[in-house]
Amino acid sequence: MDIMTVMLTNEAPAAHWGKADVTYQGAQSLIHLSGSDELRQVQMAARKIRNQGVNAVQLAGDLWNVHSQWAFAQGFATAKAGYQVLWCGSESDKATLTQRAEAAQFARKLINDTPEDLSPVGLATQAAAWLKDIGGDKISFNIVEGQELLEKKWVGIHAVGRGSERPPALLELDFNPLAADAPVSVALVGKGITFDSGGYSLKSSEGMLAMKCDMGGAATVTAALGLAMKAGLNKRVKLFLCCAENLVSGRAFKLGDILTYKNGTTVEIVNTDAEGRLVLADGLQAASETGAPLIIDAATLTGAAVMAVGSNYNAIFSPQTATLQLAQKRAAAVSENVWPLPLDPWHKDMCPSAYADTANSRPVKGGGAGGASNAAGFLWRFVSPQANWLHVDLAAAFESSASALWAAGATTHGVLTIAELLKD
């Protein structure tokens, strides 16, 4: 495989290159930094180099740092295998970047897998196996699937997944590098909808095409935990992945159904395409039962979040200002983008029902105005009031088609932020 050397420079390109920000000389390319949002410029340059048919690069020169190298790698990555980025800098920087790349590749492969190849139980199994490979005997896990979900009162995951021939599942995983009775420091929850047809609230073909990515939350929190473990995480963390296929059949859940959750909350189904919050409700209750002082969930939850913050930010929500500020600080430390959206106590009541404590949405397209905040308000009902809670709506987790920054497919944007939040 031919390898192109890529260097950064603060010099303007020669006049014959015009306004080009990437120039080429034999097997070497130069990225000409302009001083304005350099990480974005580097990532866009990586896309341009990749689009020239370059499959392998060696980053070289003194101007590279961890952030710029990672930005380049994110732009260079594609859904198809067979590409390589060789790092430069200190051995510590190289080790950090290699760990990031391994975690991102795990998440990217899972998210880009076809719905046929990734069943709910398969998602849970692969996530557990990958973390077990990293953590060894510090990892223990259990997969609750099918009818056993009802026996344990995980009604949301069961309801959403019962329309599929492949059973829904809840992965309960414990990473404990400490004593057996050590307290749980953080609980992670991930939405693992391996395919979302919308159920009886059926999506259009265009809206359904990318729905293999609807398990992006599960992949993100799993990759984040694995990355933190690789970096030496020394606290107890529990992980819950809420896995199901949302399909149409004679057994599928229906509009007008009412679910009674483990905490007694009743939920009327007014939109079967608002299924993510139904499975997360189970995961958040399981996370709350651990007594963890911090609960983080991640989900490709609402189109409203994408409309609010675009596809280069993830939306974050929390009842605690300090938790939002911490998330913003940690995201900035790894050059990822998050933006807080409103969450007030009255958001819990923005999906009213005449038949139950709440509905799972509002019976209007996209859940109506404020849909992302209303979804967060729904989830809040299932979180322990004693816990600090961060909800991450992964608006930036997937690109349906290639852009100037990303190839089509999974971006893994959000993995680094959550891994940073696990550190201390």
Short mmCIF file of N, CA, C and O in Angstrom, two decimals, residues 196-298:
data_model
loop_
_atom_site.label_atom_id
_atom_site.label_comp_id
_atom_site.label_asym_id
_atom_site.label_seq_id
_atom_site.Cartn_x
_atom_site.Cartn_y
_atom_site.Cartn_z
N ASP A 196 -35.07 0.45 13.00
CA ASP A 196 -36.30 1.15 13.37
C ASP A 196 -37.15 1.42 12.14
O ASP A 196 -36.89 2.34 11.38
N SER A 197 -38.17 0.58 11.96
CA SER A 197 -39.11 0.81 10.86
C SER A 197 -40.12 1.90 11.21
O SER A 197 -40.84 2.38 10.33
N GLY A 198 -40.18 2.27 12.48
CA GLY A 198 -41.22 3.16 12.97
C GLY A 198 -42.40 2.40 13.54
O GLY A 198 -43.29 2.99 14.14
N GLY A 199 -42.42 1.07 13.34
CA GLY A 199 -43.57 0.29 13.79
C GLY A 199 -44.82 0.70 13.01
O GLY A 199 -44.74 1.08 11.83
N TYR A 200 -45.97 0.65 13.65
CA TYR A 200 -47.20 1.01 12.95
C TYR A 200 -47.25 2.50 12.58
O TYR A 200 -47.99 2.88 11.68
N SER A 201 -46.45 3.31 13.25
CA SER A 201 -46.25 4.70 12.80
C SER A 201 -45.11 4.67 11.79
O SER A 201 -44.02 5.23 11.99
N LEU A 202 -45.36 4.03 10.67
CA LEU A 202 -44.33 3.60 9.73
C LEU A 202 -43.57 4.78 9.12
O LEU A 202 -44.17 5.76 8.68
N LYS A 203 -42.25 4.65 9.09
CA LYS A 203 -41.42 5.66 8.45
C LYS A 203 -41.54 5.55 6.93
O LYS A 203 -41.91 4.49 6.40
N SER A 204 -41.19 6.60 6.23
CA SER A 204 -41.04 6.53 4.78
C SER A 204 -39.78 5.74 4.44
O SER A 204 -38.92 5.53 5.30
N SER A 205 -39.67 5.30 3.20
CA SER A 205 -38.46 4.58 2.79
C SER A 205 -37.21 5.42 3.03
O SER A 205 -36.19 4.93 3.52
N GLU A 206 -37.29 6.69 2.68
CA GLU A 206 -36.14 7.58 2.86
C GLU A 206 -35.79 7.70 4.34
O GLU A 206 -34.62 7.65 4.73
N GLY A 207 -36.81 7.82 5.19
CA GLY A 207 -36.56 7.95 6.62
C GLY A 207 -36.07 6.67 7.26
O GLY A 207 -35.42 6.69 8.31
N MET A 208 -36.38 5.54 6.63
CA MET A 208 -36.02 4.24 7.19
C MET A 208 -34.62 3.79 6.78
O MET A 208 -34.01 2.96 7.46
N LEU A 209 -34.12 4.33 5.68
CA LEU A 209 -32.90 3.80 5.06
C LEU A 209 -31.71 3.80 6.01
O LEU A 209 -30.92 2.85 6.04
N ALA A 210 -31.58 4.85 6.82
CA ALA A 210 -30.41 4.98 7.68
C ALA A 210 -30.64 4.41 9.08
O ALA A 210 -29.78 4.57 9.95
N MET A 211 -31.75 3.72 9.29
CA MET A 211 -32.12 3.34 10.65
C MET A 211 -31.35 2.16 11.22
O MET A 211 -31.62 1.70 12.32
N LYS A 212 -30.36 1.67 10.48
CA LYS A 212 -29.39 0.77 11.11
C LYS A 212 -28.56 1.51 12.15
O LYS A 212 -27.95 0.90 13.03
N CYS A 213 -28.57 2.86 12.07
CA CYS A 213 -27.76 3.66 13.00
C CYS A 213 -28.48 3.91 14.32
O CYS A 213 -27.92 4.55 15.21
N ASP A 214 -29.70 3.38 14.49
CA ASP A 214 -30.48 3.73 15.66
C ASP A 214 -30.00 3.03 16.93
O ASP A 214 -30.58 3.21 17.99
N MET A 215 -28.93 2.25 16.80
CA MET A 215 -28.27 1.69 17.98
C MET A 215 -26.98 2.46 18.27
O MET A 215 -26.10 2.00 19.01
N GLY A 216 -26.88 3.68 17.69
CA GLY A 216 -25.68 4.49 17.87
C GLY A 216 -25.40 4.83 19.32
O GLY A 216 -24.23 4.95 19.72
N GLY A 217 -26.44 4.98 20.13
CA GLY A 217 -26.22 5.27 21.54
C GLY A 217 -25.55 4.11 22.25
O GLY A 217 -24.62 4.30 23.05
N ALA A 218 -26.00 2.88 21.97
CA ALA A 218 -25.40 1.70 22.58
C ALA A 218 -23.94 1.57 22.16
O ALA A 218 -23.06 1.28 23.00
N ALA A 219 -23.65 1.78 20.87
CA ALA A 219 -22.27 1.70 20.40
C ALA A 219 -21.42 2.79 21.03
O ALA A 219 -20.25 2.55 21.39
N THR A 220 -21.98 3.97 21.20
CA THR A 220 -21.22 5.10 21.73
C THR A 220 -20.83 4.88 23.19
O THR A 220 -19.66 5.07 23.56
N VAL A 221 -21.77 4.48 24.04
CA VAL A 221 -21.43 4.30 25.46
C VAL A 221 -20.51 3.10 25.65
O VAL A 221 -19.63 3.11 26.52
N THR A 222 -20.69 2.06 24.82
CA THR A 222 -19.80 0.90 24.92
C THR A 222 -18.38 1.28 24.53
O THR A 222 -17.41 0.94 25.22
N ALA A 223 -18.24 1.98 23.41
CA ALA A 223 -16.91 2.40 22.96
C ALA A 223 -16.27 3.35 23.97
O ALA A 223 -15.06 3.30 24.21
N ALA A 224 -17.08 4.22 24.57
CA ALA A 224 -16.55 5.16 25.57
C ALA A 224 -16.02 4.42 26.78
O ALA A 224 -14.94 4.74 27.31
N LEU A 225 -16.76 3.43 27.25
CA LEU A 225 -16.30 2.64 28.40
C LEU A 225 -15.03 1.89 28.04
O LEU A 225 -14.07 1.86 28.82
N GLY A 226 -15.00 1.28 26.86
CA GLY A 226 -13.80 0.56 26.44
C GLY A 226 -12.59 1.48 26.34
O GLY A 226 -11.48 1.11 26.76
N LEU A 227 -12.79 2.68 25.81
CA LEU A 227 -11.70 3.64 25.69
C LEU A 227 -11.19 4.05 27.07
O LEU A 227 -9.98 4.11 27.31
N ALA A 228 -12.11 4.32 27.99
CA ALA A 228 -11.70 4.70 29.35
C ALA A 228 -10.96 3.56 30.04
O ALA A 228 -9.97 3.78 30.76
N MET A 229 -11.41 2.33 29.80
CA MET A 229 -10.72 1.17 30.37
C MET A 229 -9.30 1.04 29.80
O MET A 229 -8.34 0.77 30.54
N LYS A 230 -9.16 1.24 28.51
CA LYS A 230 -7.84 1.17 27.89
C LYS A 230 -6.90 2.22 28.49
O LYS A 230 -5.68 2.00 28.59
N ALA A 231 -7.48 3.36 28.89
CA ALA A 231 -6.67 4.45 29.45
C ALA A 231 -6.44 4.30 30.95
O ALA A 231 -5.86 5.20 31.58
N GLY A 232 -6.92 3.21 31.55
CA GLY A 232 -6.62 2.94 32.95
C GLY A 232 -7.72 3.30 33.93
O GLY A 232 -7.44 3.57 35.10
N LEU A 233 -8.97 3.28 33.50
CA LEU A 233 -10.09 3.60 34.37
C LEU A 233 -10.05 2.76 35.64
O LEU A 233 -9.91 1.53 35.58
N ASN A 234 -10.19 3.43 36.80
CA ASN A 234 -10.09 2.73 38.07
C ASN A 234 -11.29 3.04 38.96
O ASN A 234 -11.15 3.43 40.11
N LYS A 235 -12.47 2.90 38.41
CA LYS A 235 -13.69 3.06 39.18
C LYS A 235 -14.73 2.08 38.65
O LYS A 235 -14.61 1.60 37.51
N ARG A 236 -15.72 1.79 39.45
CA ARG A 236 -16.73 0.83 39.05
C ARG A 236 -17.78 1.51 38.18
O ARG A 236 -18.35 2.54 38.56
N VAL A 237 -18.05 0.92 37.03
CA VAL A 237 -19.03 1.45 36.08
C VAL A 237 -19.96 0.33 35.65
O VAL A 237 -19.50 -0.79 35.35
N LYS A 238 -21.24 0.61 35.63
CA LYS A 238 -22.19 -0.35 35.08
C LYS A 238 -22.77 0.18 33.78
O LYS A 238 -22.98 1.39 33.61
N LEU A 239 -23.00 -0.75 32.86
CA LEU A 239 -23.46 -0.42 31.51
C LEU A 239 -24.75 -1.18 31.22
O LEU A 239 -24.85 -2.39 31.49
N PHE A 240 -25.73 -0.47 30.66
CA PHE A 240 -27.00 -1.08 30.30
C PHE A 240 -27.32 -0.72 28.85
O PHE A 240 -27.45 0.46 28.51
N LEU A 241 -27.42 -1.74 28.00
CA LEU A 241 -27.78 -1.54 26.61
C LEU A 241 -29.18 -2.08 26.38
O LEU A 241 -29.47 -3.25 26.67
N CYS A 242 -30.04 -1.22 25.83
CA CYS A 242 -31.46 -1.53 25.64
C CYS A 242 -31.68 -1.85 24.17
O CYS A 242 -31.76 -0.95 23.34
N CYS A 243 -31.74 -3.14 23.83
CA CYS A 243 -31.62 -3.60 22.45
C CYS A 243 -32.93 -4.21 21.93
O CYS A 243 -33.51 -5.08 22.58
N ALA A 244 -33.35 -3.75 20.75
CA ALA A 244 -34.58 -4.27 20.15
C ALA A 244 -34.64 -3.87 18.69
O ALA A 244 -33.97 -2.92 18.26
N GLU A 245 -35.45 -4.62 17.91
CA GLU A 245 -35.82 -4.22 16.56
C GLU A 245 -37.27 -3.74 16.60
O GLU A 245 -38.14 -4.43 17.14
N ASN A 246 -37.52 -2.57 16.05
CA ASN A 246 -38.88 -2.01 16.03
C ASN A 246 -39.51 -2.33 14.68
O ASN A 246 -39.34 -1.60 13.71
N LEU A 247 -40.23 -3.46 14.61
CA LEU A 247 -40.80 -3.93 13.35
C LEU A 247 -42.31 -4.05 13.45
O LEU A 247 -42.90 -3.98 14.53
N VAL A 248 -42.94 -4.25 12.30
CA VAL A 248 -44.39 -4.42 12.20
C VAL A 248 -44.72 -5.90 12.03
O VAL A 248 -44.14 -6.57 11.20
N SER A 249 -45.63 -6.38 12.86
CA SER A 249 -46.13 -7.76 12.72
C SER A 249 -47.41 -7.87 13.53
O SER A 249 -47.83 -6.91 14.19
N GLY A 250 -47.98 -9.05 13.53
CA GLY A 250 -49.18 -9.27 14.34
C GLY A 250 -48.92 -9.21 15.82
O GLY A 250 -49.85 -9.09 16.62
N ARG A 251 -47.62 -9.27 16.20
CA ARG A 251 -47.26 -9.22 17.62
C ARG A 251 -46.73 -7.85 18.04
O ARG A 251 -46.40 -7.64 19.21
N ALA A 252 -46.61 -6.93 17.10
CA ALA A 252 -46.00 -5.64 17.40
C ALA A 252 -46.89 -4.80 18.31
O ALA A 252 -48.12 -4.93 18.30
N PHE A 253 -46.24 -3.92 19.09
CA PHE A 253 -47.04 -3.03 19.94
C PHE A 253 -47.77 -2.00 19.08
O PHE A 253 -47.34 -1.69 17.97
N LYS A 254 -48.86 -1.47 19.60
CA LYS A 254 -49.79 -0.68 18.79
C LYS A 254 -50.10 0.66 19.45
O LYS A 254 -49.94 0.82 20.67
N LEU A 255 -50.55 1.60 18.64
CA LEU A 255 -51.00 2.87 19.16
C LEU A 255 -52.23 2.65 20.06
O LEU A 255 -53.13 1.88 19.71
N GLY A 256 -52.22 3.29 21.19
CA GLY A 256 -53.29 3.12 22.15
C GLY A 256 -52.95 2.14 23.25
O GLY A 256 -53.63 2.11 24.29
N ASP A 257 -51.91 1.32 23.06
CA ASP A 257 -51.46 0.44 24.14
C ASP A 257 -50.99 1.28 25.33
O ASP A 257 -50.54 2.43 25.17
N ILE A 258 -51.07 0.70 26.52
CA ILE A 258 -50.57 1.36 27.73
C ILE A 258 -49.58 0.41 28.41
O ILE A 258 -49.90 -0.75 28.67
N LEU A 259 -48.39 0.92 28.67
CA LEU A 259 -47.35 0.17 29.36
C LEU A 259 -47.28 0.63 30.81
O LEU A 259 -47.33 1.83 31.09
N THR A 260 -47.15 -0.32 31.72
CA THR A 260 -46.95 0.01 33.12
C THR A 260 -45.52 -0.37 33.50
O THR A 260 -45.16 -1.55 33.50
N TYR A 261 -44.71 0.65 33.78
CA TYR A 261 -43.29 0.43 34.03
C TYR A 261 -43.02 -0.04 35.45
O TYR A 261 -43.89 0.01 36.32
N LYS A 262 -41.81 -0.47 35.66
CA LYS A 262 -41.40 -1.03 36.95
C LYS A 262 -41.61 -0.04 38.10
O LYS A 262 -41.94 -0.44 39.22
N ASN A 263 -41.44 1.26 37.83
CA ASN A 263 -41.62 2.26 38.88
C ASN A 263 -43.07 2.70 39.03
O ASN A 263 -43.37 3.64 39.78
N GLY A 264 -43.99 2.04 38.30
CA GLY A 264 -45.41 2.34 38.40
C GLY A 264 -45.92 3.35 37.40
O GLY A 264 -47.14 3.54 37.28
N THR A 265 -45.05 4.01 36.66
CA THR A 265 -45.47 4.99 35.67
C THR A 265 -46.19 4.30 34.52
O THR A 265 -45.71 3.29 33.98
N THR A 266 -47.36 4.83 34.13
CA THR A 266 -48.10 4.29 32.99
C THR A 266 -47.89 5.20 31.79
O THR A 266 -47.90 6.43 31.91
N VAL A 267 -47.72 4.58 30.63
CA VAL A 267 -47.39 5.31 29.41
C VAL A 267 -48.31 4.86 28.28
O VAL A 267 -48.35 3.67 27.94
N GLU A 268 -49.03 5.82 27.70
CA GLU A 268 -49.86 5.52 26.53
C GLU A 268 -49.02 5.67 25.26
O GLU A 268 -48.27 6.65 25.12
N ILE A 269 -49.13 4.71 24.37
CA ILE A 269 -48.40 4.76 23.10
C ILE A 269 -49.23 5.56 22.09
O ILE A 269 -50.29 5.13 21.68
N VAL A 270 -48.75 6.73 21.74
CA VAL A 270 -49.42 7.53 20.71
C VAL A 270 -48.60 7.59 19.42
O VAL A 270 -49.06 8.11 18.41
N ASN A 271 -47.37 7.05 19.47
CA ASN A 271 -46.52 7.02 18.28
C ASN A 271 -45.51 5.89 18.47
O ASN A 271 -44.65 5.96 19.35
N THR A 272 -45.62 4.84 17.67
CA THR A 272 -44.69 3.72 17.83
C THR A 272 -43.30 4.05 17.29
O THR A 272 -42.36 3.28 17.49
N ASP A 273 -43.16 5.21 16.61
CA ASP A 273 -41.86 5.64 16.15
C ASP A 273 -41.12 6.45 17.22
O ASP A 273 -39.99 6.86 17.01
N ALA A 274 -41.75 6.67 18.35
CA ALA A 274 -41.08 7.27 19.51
C ALA A 274 -40.71 6.15 20.47
O ALA A 274 -41.10 6.15 21.64
N GLU A 275 -39.99 5.16 19.94
CA GLU A 275 -39.72 3.93 20.68
C GLU A 275 -38.46 4.01 21.52
O GLU A 275 -38.31 3.28 22.50
N GLY A 276 -37.52 4.87 21.12
CA GLY A 276 -36.26 4.92 21.83
C GLY A 276 -36.42 5.26 23.30
O GLY A 276 -35.78 4.67 24.17
N ARG A 277 -37.29 6.22 23.57
CA ARG A 277 -37.50 6.62 24.96
C ARG A 277 -38.16 5.51 25.78
O ARG A 277 -38.00 5.44 26.99
N LEU A 278 -38.91 4.64 25.09
CA LEU A 278 -39.56 3.52 25.79
C LEU A 278 -38.54 2.50 26.29
O LEU A 278 -38.67 1.96 27.39
N VAL A 279 -37.52 2.23 25.48
CA VAL A 279 -36.50 1.27 25.92
C VAL A 279 -35.55 1.93 26.92
O VAL A 279 -35.10 1.29 27.88
N LEU A 280 -35.23 3.20 26.71
CA LEU A 280 -34.34 3.89 27.64
C LEU A 280 -34.95 4.02 29.03
O LEU A 280 -34.22 4.04 30.03
N ALA A 281 -36.28 4.09 29.09
CA ALA A 281 -36.94 4.17 30.39
C ALA A 281 -36.57 2.97 31.26
O ALA A 281 -36.33 3.10 32.47
N ASP A 282 -36.50 1.79 30.65
CA ASP A 282 -36.06 0.60 31.39
C ASP A 282 -34.60 0.74 31.81
O ASP A 282 -34.23 0.46 32.95
N GLY A 283 -33.76 1.14 30.87
CA GLY A 283 -32.34 1.26 31.17
C GLY A 283 -32.05 2.28 32.25
O GLY A 283 -31.17 2.08 33.10
N LEU A 284 -32.77 3.39 32.25
CA LEU A 284 -32.57 4.41 33.27
C LEU A 284 -33.02 3.94 34.65
O LEU A 284 -32.41 4.29 35.67
N GLN A 285 -34.08 3.14 34.67
CA GLN A 285 -34.48 2.56 35.96
C GLN A 285 -33.44 1.58 36.47
O GLN A 285 -33.10 1.57 37.66
N ALA A 286 -32.91 0.76 35.58
CA ALA A 286 -31.86 -0.18 35.97
C ALA A 286 -30.62 0.57 36.46
O ALA A 286 -29.99 0.20 37.46
N ALA A 287 -30.27 1.65 35.76
CA ALA A 287 -29.13 2.47 36.17
C ALA A 287 -29.37 3.10 37.53
O ALA A 287 -28.48 3.16 38.39
N SER A 288 -30.60 3.56 37.76
CA SER A 288 -30.94 4.19 39.04
C SER A 288 -30.83 3.19 40.19
O SER A 288 -30.43 3.54 41.31
N GLU A 289 -31.16 1.93 39.92
CA GLU A 289 -31.10 0.90 40.96
C GLU A 289 -29.67 0.63 41.43
O GLU A 289 -29.48 0.10 42.53
N THR A 290 -28.67 1.01 40.65
CA THR A 290 -27.28 0.80 41.05
C THR A 290 -26.84 1.77 42.14
O THR A 290 -25.82 1.54 42.79
N GLY A 291 -27.57 2.87 42.31
CA GLY A 291 -27.17 3.90 43.26
C GLY A 291 -26.05 4.78 42.76
O GLY A 291 -25.49 5.57 43.53
N ALA A 292 -25.70 4.70 41.48
CA ALA A 292 -24.62 5.51 40.93
C ALA A 292 -24.95 6.99 41.07
O ALA A 292 -26.07 7.42 40.76
N PRO A 293 -23.99 7.81 41.51
CA PRO A 293 -24.24 9.25 41.64
C PRO A 293 -24.31 9.98 40.30
O PRO A 293 -24.78 11.11 40.23
N LEU A 294 -23.82 9.33 39.23
CA LEU A 294 -23.89 9.92 37.89
C LEU A 294 -24.43 8.89 36.92
O LEU A 294 -23.91 7.77 36.84
N ILE A 295 -25.48 9.26 36.20
CA ILE A 295 -26.06 8.43 35.14
C ILE A 295 -25.94 9.18 33.83
O ILE A 295 -26.32 10.35 33.74
N ILE A 296 -25.41 8.50 32.82
CA ILE A 296 -25.28 9.09 31.48
C ILE A 296 -25.98 8.18 30.49
O ILE A 296 -25.69 6.98 30.44
N ASP A 297 -26.90 8.73 29.72
CA ASP A 297 -27.48 7.94 28.63
C ASP A 297 -27.18 8.62 27.31
O ASP A 297 -27.02 9.84 27.24
N ALA A 298 -27.08 7.82 26.28
CA ALA A 298 -26.82 8.33 24.93
C ALA A 298 -27.75 7.63 23.95
O ALA A 298 -27.95 6.42 24.04
#
